[in-house]
Short mmCIF file of N, CA and C in Angstrom, two decimals:
data_model
loop_
_atom_site.label_atom_id
_atom_site.label_comp_id
_atom_site.label_asym_id
_atom_site.label_seq_id
_atom_site.Cartn_x
_atom_site.Cartn_y
_atom_site.Cartn_z
N UNK A 1 -66.70 -40.64 -4.37
CA UNK A 1 -66.17 -41.06 -5.67
C UNK A 1 -66.20 -39.88 -6.65
N UNK A 2 -67.30 -39.14 -6.63
CA UNK A 2 -67.42 -37.98 -7.54
C UNK A 2 -66.35 -36.95 -7.23
N UNK A 3 -66.15 -36.68 -5.93
CA UNK A 3 -65.16 -35.66 -5.57
C UNK A 3 -63.75 -36.12 -5.92
N UNK A 4 -63.53 -37.44 -5.86
CA UNK A 4 -62.21 -37.96 -6.23
C UNK A 4 -61.92 -37.68 -7.70
N UNK A 5 -62.94 -37.87 -8.55
CA UNK A 5 -62.76 -37.60 -9.98
C UNK A 5 -62.54 -36.11 -10.22
N UNK A 6 -63.27 -35.27 -9.50
CA UNK A 6 -63.10 -33.82 -9.66
C UNK A 6 -61.70 -33.41 -9.24
N UNK A 7 -61.21 -33.96 -8.14
CA UNK A 7 -59.86 -33.63 -7.67
C UNK A 7 -58.82 -34.09 -8.69
N UNK A 8 -59.01 -35.27 -9.27
CA UNK A 8 -58.07 -35.78 -10.26
C UNK A 8 -58.05 -34.87 -11.49
N UNK A 9 -59.23 -34.44 -11.94
CA UNK A 9 -59.30 -33.53 -13.09
C UNK A 9 -58.59 -32.22 -12.78
N UNK A 10 -58.78 -31.70 -11.58
CA UNK A 10 -58.13 -30.44 -11.21
C UNK A 10 -56.62 -30.60 -11.22
N UNK A 11 -56.13 -31.73 -10.72
CA UNK A 11 -54.68 -31.97 -10.70
C UNK A 11 -54.14 -32.02 -12.13
N UNK A 12 -54.87 -32.69 -13.02
CA UNK A 12 -54.43 -32.79 -14.42
C UNK A 12 -54.38 -31.42 -15.07
N UNK A 13 -55.41 -30.61 -14.84
CA UNK A 13 -55.46 -29.27 -15.44
C UNK A 13 -54.31 -28.41 -14.94
N UNK A 14 -54.07 -28.44 -13.63
CA UNK A 14 -52.98 -27.64 -13.07
C UNK A 14 -51.65 -28.12 -13.63
N UNK A 15 -51.48 -29.44 -13.77
CA UNK A 15 -50.23 -29.98 -14.30
C UNK A 15 -50.00 -29.52 -15.74
N UNK A 16 -51.07 -29.56 -16.56
CA UNK A 16 -50.94 -29.13 -17.95
C UNK A 16 -50.60 -27.64 -18.04
N UNK A 17 -51.25 -26.82 -17.20
CA UNK A 17 -50.96 -25.39 -17.21
C UNK A 17 -49.51 -25.14 -16.80
N UNK A 18 -49.03 -25.90 -15.81
CA UNK A 18 -47.65 -25.72 -15.35
C UNK A 18 -46.67 -26.09 -16.46
N UNK A 19 -46.93 -27.18 -17.18
CA UNK A 19 -46.04 -27.60 -18.26
C UNK A 19 -46.06 -26.55 -19.37
N UNK A 20 -47.24 -26.02 -19.70
CA UNK A 20 -47.33 -25.02 -20.77
C UNK A 20 -46.56 -23.77 -20.38
N UNK A 21 -46.71 -23.32 -19.15
CA UNK A 21 -46.02 -22.12 -18.70
C UNK A 21 -44.51 -22.34 -18.73
N UNK A 22 -44.07 -23.53 -18.31
CA UNK A 22 -42.63 -23.81 -18.28
C UNK A 22 -42.07 -23.86 -19.70
N UNK A 23 -42.81 -24.46 -20.65
CA UNK A 23 -42.33 -24.53 -22.02
C UNK A 23 -42.28 -23.14 -22.64
N UNK A 24 -43.24 -22.27 -22.30
CA UNK A 24 -43.21 -20.91 -22.82
C UNK A 24 -41.98 -20.18 -22.29
N UNK A 25 -41.67 -20.35 -21.02
CA UNK A 25 -40.49 -19.71 -20.45
C UNK A 25 -39.23 -20.25 -21.12
N UNK A 26 -39.22 -21.54 -21.44
CA UNK A 26 -38.05 -22.12 -22.08
C UNK A 26 -37.86 -21.54 -23.47
N UNK A 27 -38.96 -21.41 -24.23
CA UNK A 27 -38.85 -20.82 -25.58
C UNK A 27 -38.36 -19.38 -25.49
N UNK A 28 -38.85 -18.64 -24.51
CA UNK A 28 -38.46 -17.24 -24.36
C UNK A 28 -36.97 -17.15 -24.05
N UNK A 29 -36.47 -18.03 -23.17
CA UNK A 29 -35.06 -17.99 -22.82
C UNK A 29 -34.20 -18.39 -24.02
N UNK A 30 -34.69 -19.34 -24.81
CA UNK A 30 -33.93 -19.74 -26.01
C UNK A 30 -33.87 -18.58 -26.99
N UNK A 31 -34.97 -17.86 -27.16
CA UNK A 31 -34.97 -16.71 -28.06
C UNK A 31 -34.00 -15.65 -27.57
N UNK A 32 -33.94 -15.43 -26.25
CA UNK A 32 -33.02 -14.44 -25.71
C UNK A 32 -31.58 -14.87 -25.95
N UNK A 33 -31.32 -16.18 -25.83
CA UNK A 33 -29.95 -16.65 -26.02
C UNK A 33 -29.53 -16.46 -27.48
N UNK A 34 -30.42 -16.76 -28.42
CA UNK A 34 -30.03 -16.70 -29.83
C UNK A 34 -30.07 -15.29 -30.40
N UNK A 35 -30.63 -14.33 -29.66
CA UNK A 35 -30.56 -12.94 -30.11
C UNK A 35 -29.22 -12.39 -29.71
#
């Protein structure tokens, strides 16, 4: 049960990091388009 919670937390952290990285790339591409 403990390891299941740890695995779930790891999945959530990786998912949040992936979303943040993708949003940063999107902002960068938008800035390049508008320049």
